[in-house]
Every structure is written in C-alpha cells, then in structure tokens.
Amino acid sequence: MEETNKTNAPLNENKSEVPKKASIPMIAAIAIILILSGYIFYISFSNYAKEGQPDKTSQQVNQQATPENSSQDKNETDSGFDLFSEKYTSANSNDKTSEKESGQSNNGQINEYVGWKTYINSEIGYKLKYPADWKVEESSGYNEVIEQNVKSIVIYSPGEKYFLHWGIKEKNDPFSISGRTGIGAGDFVKDGKITILGKETDITKLVFEGKTLELFFPSTGSSQTKDEKHFFNASFSINNQSNSNIANVPELETAKKILKTIQIIPRKGTMCQSALTNQDKSAIEGYEAYYNKTHKYLIRIPNNWIQSSFVSLDERINPDDVITFLGSDEGERFQWKSKKFADIEIPGTWELYYSKEIKVSCEQATTKYFKRGNKIFLLTQFSHDGTKHSILYGFTNVGASLTSDIIEIYDSMLKSIEFED
C-alpha cells in the first residue's frame, strides 16, 4: 500500500504541477483575447450608436468623401442623414439639442424669425418675412400727382398703429415705388446703417422739436441694390398720429428685421409652374419660399419647417444638389436631391403600396408611396432641362385621415414648384 501511495503521489503532484506551468501563457492568451474582443465590441457598439448599421447607402456616401473632408472633426460621421439610411451628422456634434427645439439656424445662431410668415411678390420678384400678427397690404394704381403707376406694399403692426412702407423695381420698370410728393417739417438726421439686399445704406430720421416723426431707409430717395439691377426705398411711420416720437418703439426694431429678410426671386412669367387650385393656394398660404440658384427652382416650404443643420456628407460637399428640411413633427424630414444624387436605390425593407403620375412644374413626374413599419415614405422623381431631381418625404403614419392630410400638403408643395426658364 505504501508503494502504491508513493507511486501515485508523484502522479498527483505532476498533474497539479503541469497546469501550473501552462497556466501563465494560457491565461495571458485568454486575457489578450478578452481585451481584444472587448475593444472590438466597444468600437463596433460606438460606431453603431453613432452611425447605425452600415448599408449600401452609407458605403456609397463614404466612397464620395474627398481628402479635404476626411480631415474633418472625427466626432462627425461620414455616413450622414438621409431618408433611406436614417442617419445624420450634426454640423456641431457637441451640441445634441435639435435645431427645431433650440430655434437655431445652420450656423448655430439663434433664429429670430421662428413663427414668422413669408410674403411673396412673384410679379415684381421678391420675398420677405414678417411677424404673424402683422398685416401686408399691396398698393398698385395710377397716381395722378406724379402721373405714374405706383407699386409697393405696406406692412402694418398689430392694431395698425405703425407701418413699414416698402417698394422695389428693376431699372427699366415702367412704374414708381413711391407716390409721395413731400415730407413734413423737420430735419434729416443720420441714425446708423442697415444692410438691405446686400447693400449697406444709411438710416435717416426726420426730427422735429426733438421728436423722431419718421424714418427712411436709406433717405427720402431711392437706393440701388448691390447688383445695381434694382432700386428700392422704405420708410417707417406712425399711422394717423402727428408729432409722436417713434425713435425707440419696439415696432421699429421689428421693421428693421423685416427689411433684413428681403430677397430677390425670379419674376412671374419667367417661371414654369403647375396650375394651382384655390385649395392648393390656401394650403401653401404664408409658406416660406426656398429658391435654389444653381438649379433655378423655387418651392414653398411650411413656415414651421427649418433647413436642417444635420446634413449628409453629400450635402456638405454639394449644398446646391442636396437640401434637407426638418418638419414640425418628430421624424418628419424632406429632401431634394439633384443630378447624380437623384439616382435612388430603394431599400429592400420598403414596401411599395401606391404609385401615381403627376405634373411638377410642367414636367411629367412619378410619386411612389412606400411604408415600413409605422413610417411612410414618398418619392417623387422627374427631369427638367436634362437634370434629374428626386424629392423625398418621410413621416410617421398617424392614421388614415391625418396621413391623407399630410400627403395633400405634400402634393400642394409639389404643385408650388417653379423653374426659371
């Protein structure tokens, strides 16, 4: 028995010693594997959380990156948002507050015009923003004193206590932009400057007995725009109350903000547009007008939508070929893609359930309706003057009735599209 025990003892010792000798490299190898696995999982999870799962769309976008863009902040993704991959990259990745919630514009500045309406004068060719509680009145007619037709607008403050007069014309237009033949008593005093249509001009106030009775932009005459193609003038006055000091009323600052929003757009008659019914006109009343100078199209956008600071890589490289707007509801996004970006590969997860032929700015177009889960996606494609365009709109299905209303608004937006020919 003793010999048996003696014989077995070394075997037991050897069995216990062999693992001890092999445990160091084995444990080290296991540890390395675990560390590498953890690191790979962390990177994969980070990329998933940051960009979403890779797909063909993101791969195509990544291939379009240039060396210049590859040196961008590493906190920004390259996949970019689009209605297909549902990914986006923020212009300021450190600020996670949505532009819609913060009221900020693309460059991070506060948007002072949230909730304002848009006035569009397609006959003369300009647009401007004004507060929702102010009122615009057009003035057009023959003035016997100056023996000319006069075309201008007046924008009244609430209660019509104050008003802003505005007029603009091209050099050869056969009408006047003001019918005034005289100014009341007082002295003209310069009171700073303002930039209107790219032209910095004087603000001149009419002062009588120490009171500011009226303000003119730039003066009692007209000023040329920066492109020297137009003349304009503007004035701010009080309605039916003489000798009232209007130098520091808050409505004056609002009037200045209105003047800063004015933009030149193509005139009616130079644009190809689909026929709008009264229902269509009512649907887009007060909408913002987005004009793309590169492709020379204009589309009305709901005034509570904002141009997104969450942009795709395509949009950063080609801002004239890809634009994105965020709607008022969560997940509501609108994109217009032109030229090579108009070639769309439909994801396999989208189910086509309807299609119809329509007109977009006198061009034959097709709108396709897709769904995926509780999401609805509309895709409209057409060509104009040899350039392909795709318009994409995605939103959450909120029930048959409300969804139908949303689609009607989209259809009206499509009908509002104009191309300058």
Short mmCIF file of C-alpha atoms in Angstrom, two decimals:
data_model
loop_
_atom_site.label_atom_id
_atom_site.label_comp_id
_atom_site.label_asym_id
_atom_site.label_seq_id
_atom_site.Cartn_x
_atom_site.Cartn_y
_atom_site.Cartn_z
CA MET A 1 0.00 0.00 0.00
CA GLU A 2 2.83 2.34 0.81
CA GLU A 3 4.41 1.72 -2.59
CA THR A 4 1.09 2.36 -4.26
CA ASN A 5 0.73 5.62 -2.39
CA LYS A 6 4.28 6.58 -3.21
CA THR A 7 3.75 5.72 -6.83
CA ASN A 8 0.51 7.70 -7.07
CA ALA A 9 1.79 10.69 -5.17
CA PRO A 10 4.18 11.93 -7.88
CA LEU A 11 1.48 11.42 -10.50
CA ASN A 12 -0.88 13.57 -8.48
CA GLU A 13 1.86 16.11 -7.98
CA ASN A 14 2.70 16.07 -11.68
CA LYS A 15 -0.95 16.54 -12.61
CA SER A 16 -1.16 19.52 -10.35
CA GLU A 17 2.17 20.93 -11.48
CA VAL A 18 1.60 20.72 -15.24
CA PRO A 19 -1.38 23.12 -15.21
CA LYS A 20 0.60 25.48 -13.01
CA LYS A 21 3.42 25.64 -15.52
CA ALA A 22 0.99 26.06 -18.51
CA SER A 23 -1.43 28.50 -16.78
CA ILE A 24 0.71 31.62 -17.25
CA PRO A 25 0.82 31.68 -21.08
CA MET A 26 -2.70 30.33 -21.35
CA ILE A 27 -4.18 32.92 -19.01
CA ALA A 28 -2.21 35.64 -20.77
CA ALA A 29 -3.54 34.50 -24.14
CA ILE A 30 -7.08 34.35 -22.82
CA ALA A 31 -6.69 37.80 -21.32
CA ILE A 32 -5.41 39.21 -24.61
CA ILE A 33 -8.31 37.62 -26.47
CA LEU A 34 -10.80 39.04 -23.97
CA ILE A 35 -9.24 42.50 -24.18
CA LEU A 36 -9.26 42.45 -27.99
CA SER A 37 -12.84 41.17 -28.03
CA GLY A 38 -13.89 43.88 -25.60
CA TYR A 39 -12.13 46.56 -27.67
CA ILE A 40 -13.71 45.31 -30.92
CA PHE A 41 -17.13 45.19 -29.25
CA TYR A 42 -16.64 48.74 -27.88
CA ILE A 43 -15.64 50.11 -31.30
CA SER A 44 -18.46 48.28 -33.05
CA PHE A 45 -21.02 49.43 -30.47
CA SER A 46 -19.73 53.01 -30.62
CA ASN A 47 -19.97 53.07 -34.39
CA TYR A 48 -23.43 51.51 -34.24
CA ALA A 49 -24.64 54.07 -31.73
CA LYS A 50 -23.06 56.86 -33.69
CA GLU A 51 -23.81 55.92 -37.28
CA GLY A 52 -26.22 52.97 -37.29
CA GLN A 53 -25.67 49.69 -39.04
CA PRO A 54 -23.75 50.00 -42.30
CA ASP A 55 -25.67 49.65 -45.52
CA LYS A 56 -25.19 50.27 -49.23
CA THR A 57 -26.20 53.90 -48.90
CA SER A 58 -23.61 54.68 -46.26
CA GLN A 59 -20.95 52.82 -48.22
CA GLN A 60 -21.71 54.85 -51.33
CA VAL A 61 -21.58 58.09 -49.39
CA ASN A 62 -18.30 57.17 -47.74
CA GLN A 63 -16.77 56.47 -51.15
CA GLN A 64 -17.62 60.03 -52.17
CA ALA A 65 -15.58 61.58 -49.36
CA THR A 66 -12.71 63.74 -50.52
CA PRO A 67 -9.32 64.16 -48.82
CA GLU A 68 -10.47 67.59 -47.71
CA ASN A 69 -13.47 66.12 -45.92
CA SER A 70 -11.55 63.21 -44.48
CA SER A 71 -9.69 65.66 -42.25
CA GLN A 72 -12.89 66.88 -40.61
CA ASP A 73 -13.58 66.59 -36.91
CA LYS A 74 -13.52 62.91 -36.01
CA ASN A 75 -16.64 63.44 -33.89
CA GLU A 76 -18.65 63.84 -37.10
CA THR A 77 -19.80 60.79 -39.00
CA ASP A 78 -19.33 60.41 -42.73
CA SER A 79 -22.50 58.45 -43.40
CA GLY A 80 -24.78 61.47 -42.98
CA PHE A 81 -28.55 61.53 -42.60
CA ASP A 82 -30.80 60.58 -45.42
CA LEU A 83 -34.31 59.23 -45.63
CA PHE A 84 -33.07 55.79 -46.56
CA SER A 85 -30.38 55.05 -44.01
CA GLU A 86 -31.99 57.35 -41.41
CA LYS A 87 -28.56 58.51 -40.34
CA TYR A 88 -27.33 62.02 -39.94
CA THR A 89 -24.33 64.01 -38.89
CA SER A 90 -24.56 67.23 -36.95
CA ALA A 91 -22.86 70.40 -38.11
CA ASN A 92 -21.98 70.79 -34.43
CA SER A 93 -21.68 67.30 -32.99
CA ASN A 94 -21.06 68.57 -29.47
CA ASP A 95 -24.49 70.21 -29.39
CA LYS A 96 -27.10 67.49 -29.23
CA THR A 97 -30.03 69.89 -28.93
CA SER A 98 -32.10 69.76 -32.08
CA GLU A 99 -32.29 72.85 -34.23
CA LYS A 100 -36.06 72.67 -34.04
CA GLU A 101 -36.03 72.85 -30.23
CA SER A 102 -33.35 75.50 -29.92
CA GLY A 103 -34.55 77.76 -32.72
CA GLN A 104 -31.04 77.92 -34.12
CA SER A 105 -30.04 78.39 -37.72
CA ASN A 106 -27.46 76.34 -39.66
CA ASN A 107 -24.53 78.37 -38.32
CA GLY A 108 -25.61 77.95 -34.70
CA GLN A 109 -27.05 81.44 -34.34
CA ILE A 110 -30.46 81.99 -32.80
CA ASN A 111 -33.21 82.05 -35.41
CA GLU A 112 -35.05 85.32 -34.80
CA TYR A 113 -37.74 84.55 -37.35
CA VAL A 114 -39.38 81.46 -35.87
CA GLY A 115 -43.13 81.66 -36.43
CA TRP A 116 -42.94 84.49 -38.99
CA LYS A 117 -44.86 84.36 -42.27
CA THR A 118 -43.46 84.83 -45.77
CA TYR A 119 -44.79 87.34 -48.29
CA ILE A 120 -44.00 86.52 -51.92
CA ASN A 121 -44.42 89.00 -54.76
CA SER A 122 -43.81 86.97 -57.89
CA GLU A 123 -44.87 89.82 -60.17
CA ILE A 124 -42.04 92.15 -59.09
CA GLY A 125 -39.76 89.33 -57.94
CA TYR A 126 -39.01 89.45 -54.22
CA LYS A 127 -39.97 87.89 -50.90
CA LEU A 128 -39.71 88.89 -47.24
CA LYS A 129 -40.61 87.65 -43.78
CA TYR A 130 -42.95 89.42 -41.37
CA PRO A 131 -44.42 88.61 -37.92
CA ALA A 132 -47.58 86.52 -37.93
CA ASP A 133 -49.55 89.27 -36.16
CA TRP A 134 -48.55 91.97 -38.68
CA LYS A 135 -50.53 92.52 -41.90
CA VAL A 136 -49.38 93.08 -45.51
CA GLU A 137 -51.33 95.22 -47.93
CA GLU A 138 -50.39 95.64 -51.58
CA SER A 139 -50.71 99.03 -53.24
CA SER A 140 -50.95 99.27 -57.01
CA GLY A 141 -52.53 102.02 -59.08
CA TYR A 142 -52.15 105.22 -61.04
CA ASN A 143 -51.00 108.30 -59.13
CA GLU A 144 -52.34 111.45 -60.79
CA VAL A 145 -49.88 113.74 -58.99
CA ILE A 146 -46.75 112.05 -60.31
CA GLU A 147 -48.58 110.69 -63.39
CA GLN A 148 -47.22 107.18 -62.95
CA ASN A 149 -48.35 103.78 -61.79
CA VAL A 150 -47.15 103.04 -58.27
CA LYS A 151 -46.47 99.55 -56.91
CA SER A 152 -45.42 98.96 -53.31
CA ILE A 153 -46.57 97.30 -50.09
CA VAL A 154 -47.38 98.48 -46.57
CA ILE A 155 -46.82 96.19 -43.58
CA TYR A 156 -48.92 97.17 -40.55
CA SER A 157 -48.11 96.40 -36.93
CA PRO A 158 -50.89 94.94 -34.73
CA GLY A 159 -53.71 97.45 -34.48
CA GLU A 160 -52.24 99.29 -37.50
CA LYS A 161 -50.60 101.84 -35.23
CA TYR A 162 -47.27 101.73 -37.10
CA PHE A 163 -46.46 100.72 -40.64
CA LEU A 164 -43.48 99.91 -42.83
CA HIS A 165 -43.61 101.04 -46.46
CA TRP A 166 -41.52 99.08 -48.98
CA GLY A 167 -41.03 99.34 -52.72
CA ILE A 168 -38.59 97.84 -55.22
CA LYS A 169 -38.27 97.86 -59.03
CA GLU A 170 -35.87 96.95 -61.76
CA LYS A 171 -34.18 99.86 -63.53
CA ASN A 172 -36.38 99.73 -66.62
CA ASP A 173 -39.69 99.01 -64.90
CA PRO A 174 -42.39 101.50 -66.04
CA PHE A 175 -43.73 102.21 -62.55
CA SER A 176 -42.77 104.11 -59.41
CA ILE A 177 -42.22 102.60 -55.96
CA SER A 178 -43.46 105.66 -54.03
CA GLY A 179 -46.21 108.16 -54.64
CA ARG A 180 -45.05 110.69 -52.07
CA THR A 181 -44.57 114.26 -53.24
CA GLY A 182 -43.43 115.87 -49.99
CA ILE A 183 -42.12 115.40 -46.45
CA GLY A 184 -43.31 117.09 -43.29
CA ALA A 185 -41.41 119.74 -41.38
CA GLY A 186 -38.20 118.77 -39.62
CA ASP A 187 -34.53 117.99 -40.07
CA PHE A 188 -32.96 114.89 -41.56
CA VAL A 189 -30.51 113.21 -39.18
CA LYS A 190 -28.47 110.08 -39.93
CA ASP A 191 -29.07 107.34 -37.40
CA GLY A 192 -26.81 104.40 -38.20
CA LYS A 193 -26.83 101.95 -41.09
CA ILE A 194 -28.71 98.89 -42.27
CA THR A 195 -27.96 96.26 -44.91
CA ILE A 196 -30.79 95.62 -47.38
CA LEU A 197 -30.32 93.20 -50.28
CA GLY A 198 -26.57 93.20 -49.74
CA LYS A 199 -26.32 97.00 -49.82
CA GLU A 200 -25.29 98.88 -46.68
CA THR A 201 -27.31 102.08 -46.56
CA ASP A 202 -27.99 104.95 -44.16
CA ILE A 203 -30.92 105.11 -41.79
CA THR A 204 -32.24 108.68 -41.85
CA LYS A 205 -34.75 110.02 -39.34
CA LEU A 206 -36.97 113.08 -39.64
CA VAL A 207 -36.67 115.03 -36.38
CA PHE A 208 -38.97 117.88 -35.39
CA GLU A 209 -38.88 119.60 -32.00
CA GLY A 210 -36.72 116.81 -30.63
CA LYS A 211 -39.07 114.06 -31.75
CA THR A 212 -38.48 111.45 -34.44
CA LEU A 213 -41.55 111.56 -36.66
CA GLU A 214 -40.46 109.17 -39.40
CA LEU A 215 -37.50 107.04 -40.50
CA PHE A 216 -36.26 106.40 -44.03
CA PHE A 217 -34.11 103.62 -45.47
CA PRO A 218 -31.89 104.98 -46.95
CA SER A 219 -33.30 108.51 -47.21
CA THR A 220 -36.16 110.29 -48.93
CA GLY A 221 -34.93 108.96 -52.29
CA SER A 222 -34.12 105.51 -53.62
CA SER A 223 -31.05 103.32 -53.35
CA GLN A 224 -29.58 100.81 -55.74
CA THR A 225 -29.16 97.19 -54.73
CA LYS A 226 -25.69 95.69 -54.58
CA ASP A 227 -26.12 94.07 -58.01
CA GLU A 228 -27.14 97.50 -59.41
CA LYS A 229 -30.18 95.95 -61.12
CA HIS A 230 -32.86 97.31 -58.77
CA PHE A 231 -33.90 100.47 -56.94
CA PHE A 232 -35.62 100.33 -53.55
CA ASN A 233 -36.86 102.56 -50.75
CA ALA A 234 -38.52 102.07 -47.39
CA SER A 235 -39.89 104.15 -44.54
CA PHE A 236 -41.29 103.55 -41.06
CA SER A 237 -44.10 105.77 -39.81
CA ILE A 238 -46.88 106.11 -37.27
CA ASN A 239 -50.44 105.91 -38.57
CA ASN A 240 -52.74 108.94 -38.14
CA GLN A 241 -50.85 110.43 -35.21
CA SER A 242 -48.71 113.52 -35.82
CA ASN A 243 -45.87 114.72 -33.61
CA SER A 244 -45.41 111.32 -31.94
CA ASN A 245 -41.87 110.20 -31.14
CA ILE A 246 -41.21 106.81 -32.75
CA ALA A 247 -37.44 106.68 -32.20
CA ASN A 248 -37.42 103.88 -29.65
CA VAL A 249 -40.66 101.98 -30.16
CA PRO A 250 -40.17 98.17 -30.34
CA GLU A 251 -42.03 98.07 -33.66
CA LEU A 252 -39.13 99.96 -35.24
CA GLU A 253 -36.73 97.14 -34.43
CA THR A 254 -39.20 94.68 -35.90
CA ALA A 255 -39.38 96.77 -39.08
CA LYS A 256 -35.59 96.67 -39.38
CA LYS A 257 -35.66 92.89 -39.01
CA ILE A 258 -38.24 92.67 -41.80
CA LEU A 259 -36.04 94.71 -44.13
CA LYS A 260 -33.11 92.37 -43.50
CA THR A 261 -35.12 89.35 -44.73
CA ILE A 262 -35.86 90.69 -48.22
CA GLN A 263 -34.58 88.53 -51.09
CA ILE A 264 -34.82 88.75 -54.87
CA ILE A 265 -36.58 85.82 -56.56
CA PRO A 266 -37.49 85.14 -60.22
CA ARG A 267 -40.47 87.02 -61.58
CA LYS A 268 -43.75 85.52 -62.59
CA GLY A 269 -43.73 84.89 -66.31
CA THR A 270 -40.13 83.68 -66.28
CA MET A 271 -41.10 80.60 -64.29
CA CYS A 272 -42.76 77.36 -65.34
CA GLN A 273 -45.33 76.37 -62.72
CA SER A 274 -48.13 73.84 -62.45
CA ALA A 275 -51.67 75.18 -62.16
CA LEU A 276 -52.72 75.77 -58.54
CA THR A 277 -56.32 75.32 -57.44
CA ASN A 278 -57.84 77.57 -54.77
CA GLN A 279 -57.41 74.67 -52.33
CA ASP A 280 -53.71 74.42 -53.24
CA LYS A 281 -53.25 78.18 -52.80
CA SER A 282 -54.95 78.03 -49.42
CA ALA A 283 -52.75 75.10 -48.35
CA ILE A 284 -49.48 76.94 -49.09
CA GLU A 285 -50.56 80.43 -47.99
CA GLY A 286 -47.83 82.03 -45.88
CA TYR A 287 -45.31 79.28 -46.68
CA GLU A 288 -41.60 80.05 -46.88
CA ALA A 289 -40.10 80.19 -50.37
CA TYR A 290 -36.83 78.32 -50.89
CA TYR A 291 -35.01 79.30 -54.09
CA ASN A 292 -32.12 77.23 -55.45
CA LYS A 293 -29.90 79.47 -57.59
CA THR A 294 -27.92 76.59 -59.11
CA HIS A 295 -30.89 74.64 -60.48
CA LYS A 296 -33.18 77.71 -60.63
CA TYR A 297 -36.15 76.20 -58.84
CA LEU A 298 -38.42 77.64 -56.16
CA ILE A 299 -40.54 75.60 -53.77
CA ARG A 300 -42.84 76.68 -50.95
CA ILE A 301 -41.95 75.11 -47.59
CA PRO A 302 -44.20 75.18 -44.49
CA ASN A 303 -43.07 78.14 -42.39
CA ASN A 304 -42.58 75.98 -39.28
CA TRP A 305 -40.07 73.76 -41.10
CA ILE A 306 -36.38 74.55 -40.81
CA GLN A 307 -33.42 73.85 -43.05
CA SER A 308 -31.51 71.20 -41.17
CA SER A 309 -28.09 71.60 -39.60
CA PHE A 310 -27.98 67.77 -39.55
CA VAL A 311 -26.64 67.26 -43.02
CA SER A 312 -25.37 64.37 -45.07
CA LEU A 313 -21.86 64.24 -46.47
CA ASP A 314 -23.34 64.80 -49.93
CA GLU A 315 -24.99 67.93 -48.61
CA ARG A 316 -21.78 69.28 -47.13
CA ILE A 317 -19.85 68.69 -50.35
CA ASN A 318 -22.67 69.67 -52.74
CA PRO A 319 -25.03 72.03 -50.85
CA ASP A 320 -26.75 73.05 -54.11
CA ASP A 321 -27.51 69.45 -55.09
CA VAL A 322 -28.86 68.17 -51.77
CA ILE A 323 -31.02 70.08 -49.27
CA THR A 324 -32.79 68.81 -46.14
CA PHE A 325 -35.66 70.34 -44.18
CA LEU A 326 -36.96 69.14 -40.83
CA GLY A 327 -40.72 69.15 -40.40
CA SER A 328 -42.70 70.19 -37.35
CA ASP A 329 -43.30 66.59 -36.20
CA GLU A 330 -40.67 64.24 -34.84
CA GLY A 331 -39.13 62.20 -37.65
CA GLU A 332 -40.60 64.39 -40.38
CA ARG A 333 -37.90 65.05 -42.98
CA PHE A 334 -37.87 66.41 -46.53
CA GLN A 335 -35.02 66.19 -49.04
CA TRP A 336 -34.43 67.42 -52.57
CA LYS A 337 -31.62 65.69 -54.46
CA SER A 338 -30.40 66.73 -57.90
CA LYS A 339 -28.06 65.45 -60.62
CA LYS A 340 -26.15 62.29 -59.63
CA PHE A 341 -27.75 62.25 -56.16
CA ALA A 342 -31.18 61.85 -57.77
CA ASP A 343 -30.35 58.20 -58.54
CA ILE A 344 -32.08 56.43 -55.67
CA GLU A 345 -31.67 52.78 -54.67
CA ILE A 346 -34.82 51.75 -52.82
CA PRO A 347 -34.10 49.78 -49.61
CA GLY A 348 -35.43 46.26 -49.55
CA THR A 349 -37.26 47.00 -46.29
CA TRP A 350 -39.57 49.48 -48.04
CA GLU A 351 -42.91 48.17 -49.30
CA LEU A 352 -44.37 49.91 -52.36
CA TYR A 353 -48.13 50.25 -51.95
CA TYR A 354 -49.15 53.00 -54.40
CA SER A 355 -47.85 54.99 -57.38
CA LYS A 356 -49.25 57.84 -59.48
CA GLU A 357 -48.28 60.09 -62.37
CA ILE A 358 -48.32 63.84 -61.66
CA LYS A 359 -47.06 67.15 -63.04
CA VAL A 360 -44.21 69.04 -61.36
CA SER A 361 -43.61 72.47 -62.85
CA CYS A 362 -44.94 71.38 -66.23
CA GLU A 363 -42.81 68.22 -66.16
CA GLN A 364 -44.10 64.65 -66.07
CA ALA A 365 -43.28 63.06 -62.71
CA THR A 366 -43.98 59.92 -60.71
CA THR A 367 -44.72 59.78 -56.99
CA LYS A 368 -44.28 56.41 -55.27
CA TYR A 369 -45.65 55.61 -51.83
CA PHE A 370 -43.70 53.28 -49.54
CA LYS A 371 -44.20 52.09 -45.99
CA ARG A 372 -42.00 50.40 -43.42
CA GLY A 373 -43.46 49.72 -40.02
CA ASN A 374 -45.16 52.95 -38.89
CA LYS A 375 -43.20 55.08 -41.37
CA ILE A 376 -44.47 56.48 -44.68
CA PHE A 377 -42.02 57.48 -47.42
CA LEU A 378 -42.92 59.42 -50.57
CA LEU A 379 -40.54 59.59 -53.51
CA THR A 380 -41.14 61.92 -56.47
CA GLN A 381 -38.80 61.80 -59.46
CA PHE A 382 -38.66 63.85 -62.66
CA SER A 383 -36.26 65.65 -65.01
CA HIS A 384 -36.09 69.30 -66.04
CA ASP A 385 -33.86 70.57 -68.83
CA GLY A 386 -31.88 67.33 -68.72
CA THR A 387 -31.25 67.44 -64.96
CA LYS A 388 -32.69 64.67 -62.80
CA HIS A 389 -34.36 65.51 -59.48
CA SER A 390 -35.67 63.36 -56.63
CA ILE A 391 -37.82 64.68 -53.80
CA LEU A 392 -38.14 62.53 -50.70
CA TYR A 393 -40.52 62.97 -47.78
CA GLY A 394 -40.69 60.74 -44.72
CA PHE A 395 -43.05 60.92 -41.74
CA THR A 396 -44.76 58.81 -39.12
CA ASN A 397 -48.09 57.21 -40.02
CA VAL A 398 -50.62 58.95 -37.76
CA GLY A 399 -53.76 57.25 -39.05
CA ALA A 400 -55.55 57.24 -42.38
CA SER A 401 -57.26 60.63 -42.04
CA LEU A 402 -54.31 62.68 -40.77
CA THR A 403 -51.87 60.90 -43.06
CA SER A 404 -54.11 61.79 -46.00
CA ASP A 405 -54.00 65.46 -44.94
CA ILE A 406 -50.19 65.36 -44.75
CA ILE A 407 -49.97 63.86 -48.24
CA GLU A 408 -52.30 66.58 -49.59
CA ILE A 409 -49.94 69.25 -48.23
CA TYR A 410 -47.03 67.45 -49.89
CA ASP A 411 -48.92 67.39 -53.18
CA SER A 412 -49.58 71.13 -52.89
CA MET A 413 -45.89 71.73 -52.24
CA LEU A 414 -45.05 69.82 -55.41
CA LYS A 415 -47.51 71.94 -57.37
CA SER A 416 -45.91 75.11 -55.95
CA ILE A 417 -42.55 74.25 -57.57
CA GLU A 418 -41.41 76.72 -60.21
CA PHE A 419 -38.44 76.52 -62.54
CA GLU A 420 -36.87 79.60 -64.09
CA ASP A 421 -36.63 79.12 -67.84
#
